[in-house]
Short mmCIF file of C-alpha atoms and ligand atoms in Angstrom, two decimals:
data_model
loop_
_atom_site.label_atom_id
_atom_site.label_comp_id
_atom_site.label_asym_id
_atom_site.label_seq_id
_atom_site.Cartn_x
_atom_site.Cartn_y
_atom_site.Cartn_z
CA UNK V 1 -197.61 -99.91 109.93
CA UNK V 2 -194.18 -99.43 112.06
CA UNK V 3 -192.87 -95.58 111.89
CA UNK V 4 -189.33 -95.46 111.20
CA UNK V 5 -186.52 -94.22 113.70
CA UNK V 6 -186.26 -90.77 110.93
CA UNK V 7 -190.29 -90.16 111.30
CA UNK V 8 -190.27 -90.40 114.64
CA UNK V 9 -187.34 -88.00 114.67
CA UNK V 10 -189.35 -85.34 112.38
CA UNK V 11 -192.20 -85.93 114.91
CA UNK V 12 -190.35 -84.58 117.81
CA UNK V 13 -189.46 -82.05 115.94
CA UNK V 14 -193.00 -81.09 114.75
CA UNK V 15 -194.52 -81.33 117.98
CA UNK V 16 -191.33 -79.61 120.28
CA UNK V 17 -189.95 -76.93 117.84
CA UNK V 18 -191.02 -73.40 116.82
CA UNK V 19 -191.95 -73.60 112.88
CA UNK V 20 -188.82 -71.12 111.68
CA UNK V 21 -186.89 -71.19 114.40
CA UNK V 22 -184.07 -73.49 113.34
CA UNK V 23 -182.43 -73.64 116.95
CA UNK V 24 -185.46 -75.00 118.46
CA UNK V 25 -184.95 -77.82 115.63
CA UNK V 26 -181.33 -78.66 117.08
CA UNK V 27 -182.66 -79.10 120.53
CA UNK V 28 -185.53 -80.76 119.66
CA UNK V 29 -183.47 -83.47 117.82
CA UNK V 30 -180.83 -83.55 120.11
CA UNK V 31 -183.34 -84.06 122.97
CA UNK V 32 -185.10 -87.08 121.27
CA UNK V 33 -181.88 -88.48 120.47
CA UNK V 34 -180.77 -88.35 124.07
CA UNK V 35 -183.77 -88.65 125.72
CA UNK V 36 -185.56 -91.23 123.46
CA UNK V 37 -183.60 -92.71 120.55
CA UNK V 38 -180.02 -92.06 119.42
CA UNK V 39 -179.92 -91.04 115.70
CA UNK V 40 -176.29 -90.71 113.47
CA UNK V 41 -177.05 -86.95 113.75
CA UNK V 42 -173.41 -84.92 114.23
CA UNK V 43 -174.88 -83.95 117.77
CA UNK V 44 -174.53 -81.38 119.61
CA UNK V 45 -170.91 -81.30 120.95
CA UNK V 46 -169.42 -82.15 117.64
CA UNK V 47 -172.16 -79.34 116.14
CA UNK V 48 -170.48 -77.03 118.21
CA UNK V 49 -167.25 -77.56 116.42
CA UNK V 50 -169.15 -77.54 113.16
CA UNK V 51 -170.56 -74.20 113.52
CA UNK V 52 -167.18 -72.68 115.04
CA UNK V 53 -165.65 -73.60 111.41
CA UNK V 54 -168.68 -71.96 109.69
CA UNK V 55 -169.27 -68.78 111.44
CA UNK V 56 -165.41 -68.40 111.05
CA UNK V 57 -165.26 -69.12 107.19
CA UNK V 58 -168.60 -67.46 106.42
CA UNK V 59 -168.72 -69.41 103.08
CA UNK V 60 -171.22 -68.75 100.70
CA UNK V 61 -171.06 -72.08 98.43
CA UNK V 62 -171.21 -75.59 100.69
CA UNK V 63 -171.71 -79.04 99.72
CA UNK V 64 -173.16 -81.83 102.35
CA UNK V 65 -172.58 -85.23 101.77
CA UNK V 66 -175.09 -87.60 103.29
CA UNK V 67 -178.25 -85.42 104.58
CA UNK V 68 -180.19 -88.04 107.03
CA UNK V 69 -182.40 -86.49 108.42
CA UNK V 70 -181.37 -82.66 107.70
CA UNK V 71 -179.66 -81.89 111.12
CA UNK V 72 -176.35 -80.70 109.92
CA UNK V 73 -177.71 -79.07 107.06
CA UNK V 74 -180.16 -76.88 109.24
CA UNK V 75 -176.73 -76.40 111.75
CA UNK V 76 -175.17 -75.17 108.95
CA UNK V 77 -177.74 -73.17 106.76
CA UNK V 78 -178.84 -71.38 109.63
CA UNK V 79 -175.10 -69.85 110.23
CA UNK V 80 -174.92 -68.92 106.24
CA UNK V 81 -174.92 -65.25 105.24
CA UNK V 82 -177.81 -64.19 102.93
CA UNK V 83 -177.80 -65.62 98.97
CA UNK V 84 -175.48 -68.55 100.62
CA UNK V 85 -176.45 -71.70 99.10
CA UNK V 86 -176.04 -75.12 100.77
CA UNK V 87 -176.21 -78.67 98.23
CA UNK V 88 -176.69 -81.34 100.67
CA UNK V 89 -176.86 -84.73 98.82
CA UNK V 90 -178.64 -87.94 99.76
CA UNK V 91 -179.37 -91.07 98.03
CA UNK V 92 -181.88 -92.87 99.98
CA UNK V 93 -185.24 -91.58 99.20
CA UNK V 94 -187.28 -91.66 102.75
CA UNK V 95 -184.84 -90.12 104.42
CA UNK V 96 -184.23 -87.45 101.66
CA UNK V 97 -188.47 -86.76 102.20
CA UNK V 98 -187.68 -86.49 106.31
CA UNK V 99 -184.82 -83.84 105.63
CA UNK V 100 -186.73 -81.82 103.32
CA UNK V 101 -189.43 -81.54 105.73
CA UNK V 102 -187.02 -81.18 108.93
CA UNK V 103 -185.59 -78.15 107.14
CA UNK V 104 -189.00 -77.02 105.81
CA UNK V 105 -190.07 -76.71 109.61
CA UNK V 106 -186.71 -74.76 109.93
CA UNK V 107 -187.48 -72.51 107.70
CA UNK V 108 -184.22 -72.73 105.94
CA UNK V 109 -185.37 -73.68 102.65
CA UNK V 110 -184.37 -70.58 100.52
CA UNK V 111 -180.61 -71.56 101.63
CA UNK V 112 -180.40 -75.53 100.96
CA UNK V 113 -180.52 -77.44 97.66
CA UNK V 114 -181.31 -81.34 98.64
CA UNK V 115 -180.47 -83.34 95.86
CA UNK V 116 -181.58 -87.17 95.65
CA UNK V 117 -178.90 -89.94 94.39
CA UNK V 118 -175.60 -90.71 94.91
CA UNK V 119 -172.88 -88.66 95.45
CA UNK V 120 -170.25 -90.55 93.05
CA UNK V 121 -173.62 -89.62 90.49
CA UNK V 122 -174.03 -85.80 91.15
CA UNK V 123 -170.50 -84.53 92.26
CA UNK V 124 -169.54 -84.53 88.71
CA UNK V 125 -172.66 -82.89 87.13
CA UNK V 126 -172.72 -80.31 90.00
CA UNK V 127 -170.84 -77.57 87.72
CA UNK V 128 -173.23 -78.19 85.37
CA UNK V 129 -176.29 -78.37 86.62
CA UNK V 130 -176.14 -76.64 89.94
CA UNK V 131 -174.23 -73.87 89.04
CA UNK V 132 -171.22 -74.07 91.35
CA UNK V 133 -167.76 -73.81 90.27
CA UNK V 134 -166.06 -74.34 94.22
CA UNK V 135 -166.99 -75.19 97.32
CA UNK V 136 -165.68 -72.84 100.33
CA UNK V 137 -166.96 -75.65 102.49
CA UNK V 138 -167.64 -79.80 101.96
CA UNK V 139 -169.13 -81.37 105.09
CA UNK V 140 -168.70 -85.31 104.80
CA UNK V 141 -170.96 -87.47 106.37
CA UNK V 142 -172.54 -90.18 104.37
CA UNK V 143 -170.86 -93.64 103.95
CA UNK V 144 -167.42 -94.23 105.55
CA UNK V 145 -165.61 -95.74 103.05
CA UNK V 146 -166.97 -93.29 100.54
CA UNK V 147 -165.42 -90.29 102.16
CA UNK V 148 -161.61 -90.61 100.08
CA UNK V 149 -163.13 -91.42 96.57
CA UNK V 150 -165.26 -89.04 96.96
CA UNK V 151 -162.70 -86.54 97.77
CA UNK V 152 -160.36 -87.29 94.91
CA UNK V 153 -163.09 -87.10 92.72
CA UNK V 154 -164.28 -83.66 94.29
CA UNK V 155 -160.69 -82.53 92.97
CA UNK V 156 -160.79 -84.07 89.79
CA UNK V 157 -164.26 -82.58 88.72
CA UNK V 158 -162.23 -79.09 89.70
CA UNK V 159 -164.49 -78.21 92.53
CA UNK V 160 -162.25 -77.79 95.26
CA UNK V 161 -159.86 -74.46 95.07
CA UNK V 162 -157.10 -72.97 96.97
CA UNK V 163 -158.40 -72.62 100.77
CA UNK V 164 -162.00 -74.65 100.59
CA UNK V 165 -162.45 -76.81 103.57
CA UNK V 166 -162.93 -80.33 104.00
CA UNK V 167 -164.81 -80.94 107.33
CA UNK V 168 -165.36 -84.86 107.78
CA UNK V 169 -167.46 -86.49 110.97
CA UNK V 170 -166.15 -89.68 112.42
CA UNK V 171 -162.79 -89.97 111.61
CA UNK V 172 -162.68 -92.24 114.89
CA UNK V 173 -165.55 -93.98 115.59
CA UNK V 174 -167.30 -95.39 112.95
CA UNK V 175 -163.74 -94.46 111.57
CA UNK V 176 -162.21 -93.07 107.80
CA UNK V 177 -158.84 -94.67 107.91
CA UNK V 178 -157.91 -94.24 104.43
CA UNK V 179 -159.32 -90.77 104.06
CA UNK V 180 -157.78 -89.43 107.13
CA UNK V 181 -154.30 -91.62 105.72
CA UNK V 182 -154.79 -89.25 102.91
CA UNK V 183 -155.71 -85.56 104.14
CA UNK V 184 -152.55 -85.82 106.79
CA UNK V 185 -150.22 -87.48 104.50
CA UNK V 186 -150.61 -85.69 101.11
CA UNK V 187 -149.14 -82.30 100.54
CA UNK V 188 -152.14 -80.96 98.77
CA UNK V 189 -153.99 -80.64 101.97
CA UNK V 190 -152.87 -79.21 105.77
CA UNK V 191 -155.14 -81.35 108.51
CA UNK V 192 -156.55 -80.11 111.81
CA UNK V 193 -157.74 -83.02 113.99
CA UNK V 194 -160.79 -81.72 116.59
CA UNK V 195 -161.14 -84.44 119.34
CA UNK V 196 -164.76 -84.63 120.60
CA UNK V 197 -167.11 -87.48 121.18
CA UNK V 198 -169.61 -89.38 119.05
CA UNK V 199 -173.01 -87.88 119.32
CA UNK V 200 -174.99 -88.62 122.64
CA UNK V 201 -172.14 -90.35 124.01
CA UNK V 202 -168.99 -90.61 125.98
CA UNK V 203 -167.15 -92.23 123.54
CA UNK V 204 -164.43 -90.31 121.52
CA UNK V 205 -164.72 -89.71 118.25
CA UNK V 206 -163.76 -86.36 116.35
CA UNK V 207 -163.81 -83.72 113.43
CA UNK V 208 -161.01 -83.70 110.72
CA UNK V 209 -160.62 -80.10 109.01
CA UNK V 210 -158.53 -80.31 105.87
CA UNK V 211 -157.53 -77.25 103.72
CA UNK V 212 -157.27 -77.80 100.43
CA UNK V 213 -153.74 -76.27 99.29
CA UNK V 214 -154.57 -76.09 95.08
C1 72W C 301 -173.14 -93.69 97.96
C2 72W C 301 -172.70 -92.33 98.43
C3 72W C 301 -173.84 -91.64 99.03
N1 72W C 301 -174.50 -90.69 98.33
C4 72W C 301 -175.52 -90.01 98.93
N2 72W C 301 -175.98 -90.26 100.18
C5 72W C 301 -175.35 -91.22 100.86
C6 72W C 301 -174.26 -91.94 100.35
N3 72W C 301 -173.82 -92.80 101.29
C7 72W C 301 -174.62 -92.63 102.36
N4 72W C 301 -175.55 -91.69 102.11
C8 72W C 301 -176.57 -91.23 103.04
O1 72W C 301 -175.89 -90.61 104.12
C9 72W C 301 -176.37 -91.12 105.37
C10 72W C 301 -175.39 -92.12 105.88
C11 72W C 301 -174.54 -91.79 106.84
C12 72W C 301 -173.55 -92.80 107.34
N5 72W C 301 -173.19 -92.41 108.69
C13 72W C 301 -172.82 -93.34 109.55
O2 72W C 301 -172.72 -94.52 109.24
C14 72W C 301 -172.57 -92.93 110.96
C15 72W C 301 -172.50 -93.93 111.93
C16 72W C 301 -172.30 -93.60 113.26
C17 72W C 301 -172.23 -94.69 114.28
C18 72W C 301 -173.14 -95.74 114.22
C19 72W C 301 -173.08 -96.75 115.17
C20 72W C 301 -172.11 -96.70 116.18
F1 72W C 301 -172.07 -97.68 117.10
C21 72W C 301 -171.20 -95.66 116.23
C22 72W C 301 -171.26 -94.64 115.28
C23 72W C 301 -172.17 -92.25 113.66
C24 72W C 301 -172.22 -91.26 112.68
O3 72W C 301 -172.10 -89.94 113.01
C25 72W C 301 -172.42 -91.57 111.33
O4 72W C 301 -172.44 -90.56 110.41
C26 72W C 301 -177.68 -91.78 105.04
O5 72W C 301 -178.72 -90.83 105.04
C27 72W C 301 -177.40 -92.34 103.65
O6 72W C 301 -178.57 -92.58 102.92
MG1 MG C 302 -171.70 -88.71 111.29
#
């Protein structure tokens, strides 16, 4: 039968990166997506941004929204001080079983919780069951339109406090019009835009960093 565009992905990463070395992961992915097939991965020059607001908030509690295939999550586990914990969750089920291998090979597992279903689901049992009362850090990358309801409902379930970051991929291109309407216009939060360009390519695109103000 066919391989999908995700096993082909963890592939090129079995077969061009060092088991444990999550770096050699990132190229690897970011080489096949260049050099073979383009994936919705964050990429490489928007991955730089991403790990610039990591290494600089050194959180120790993040939540991931949409996993794919596990490349931001093994971007960002691999900057995490030691007993951080990463929740990165992801609601269709073959690409949940790529990720947890992707980061298996990255030998990140000890730092990332991957939860299957959907995040409207799990962000309000997270307290509960996951044993997380904040975030210091929510990456958003699943479905477009999901990104505001998502984040009122991060604030109503309480999980969000004074100073955690909102970090949210393709504010441009595919585009989050009513959740970037939202970060920049309501007083709760104070918005950063980062201008970049959508993975693998020349068109612009960008990262929206929004501190939560309580
Ligand atoms: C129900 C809530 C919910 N709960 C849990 N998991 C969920 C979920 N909703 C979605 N997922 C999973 O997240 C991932 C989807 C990610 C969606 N991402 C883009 O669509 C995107 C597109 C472009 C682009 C495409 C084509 C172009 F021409 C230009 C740009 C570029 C990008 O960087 C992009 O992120 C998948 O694994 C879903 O299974
Ligand atoms: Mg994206």
């Amino acid at each position: 039968t066919q391989s999908t565009r995700p096993q082909r992905l963890l592939s090129a990463v079995q077969k061009n990166a060092t088991r444990g070395d999550p770096c050699s992961v990132v190229k690897a992915i970011d080489q096949f997506c260049r050099s073979k097939e383009w994936a919705m991965n964050v990429g490489d020059e928007k991955g730089c941004i991403l790990d610039s607001v990591v290494s600089e908030l050194n959180p120790t509690t993040v939540l991931e929204l949409g996993t794919y295939c596990g490349y931001s999550t093994v971007r960002i586990a691999n900057l995490l001080p030691p007993h951080a914990k990463l929740i990165t969750l992801e609601f269709n089920p073959d690409f949940a079983a790529i990720a947890r291998q992707v980061i298996a090979w990255s030998g990140l597992e000890e730092k990332v919780q991957l939860v299957e279903g959907a995040s409207g689901d799990l962000i309000p049992k997270i307290k509960q069951d996951f044993g997380v009362q904040t975030f210091d850090l929510v990456f958003l990358d699943h479905w477009k339109d999901r990104y505001l309801p998502d984040t009122k409902l991060m604030e109503a379930c309480g999980l969000l406090r004074k100073g955690s970051i909102l970090l949210a991929d393709n504010v441009i291109c595919p585009g989050t019009p009513d959740y970037l309407e939202y970060v920049r216009s309501s007083p709760r939060y104070e918005s950063q835009y980062f201008k970049s360009h959508l993975e693998y390519t020349k068109v612009e695109d960008g990262l929206e960093k929004s501190v939560f103000l309580g």
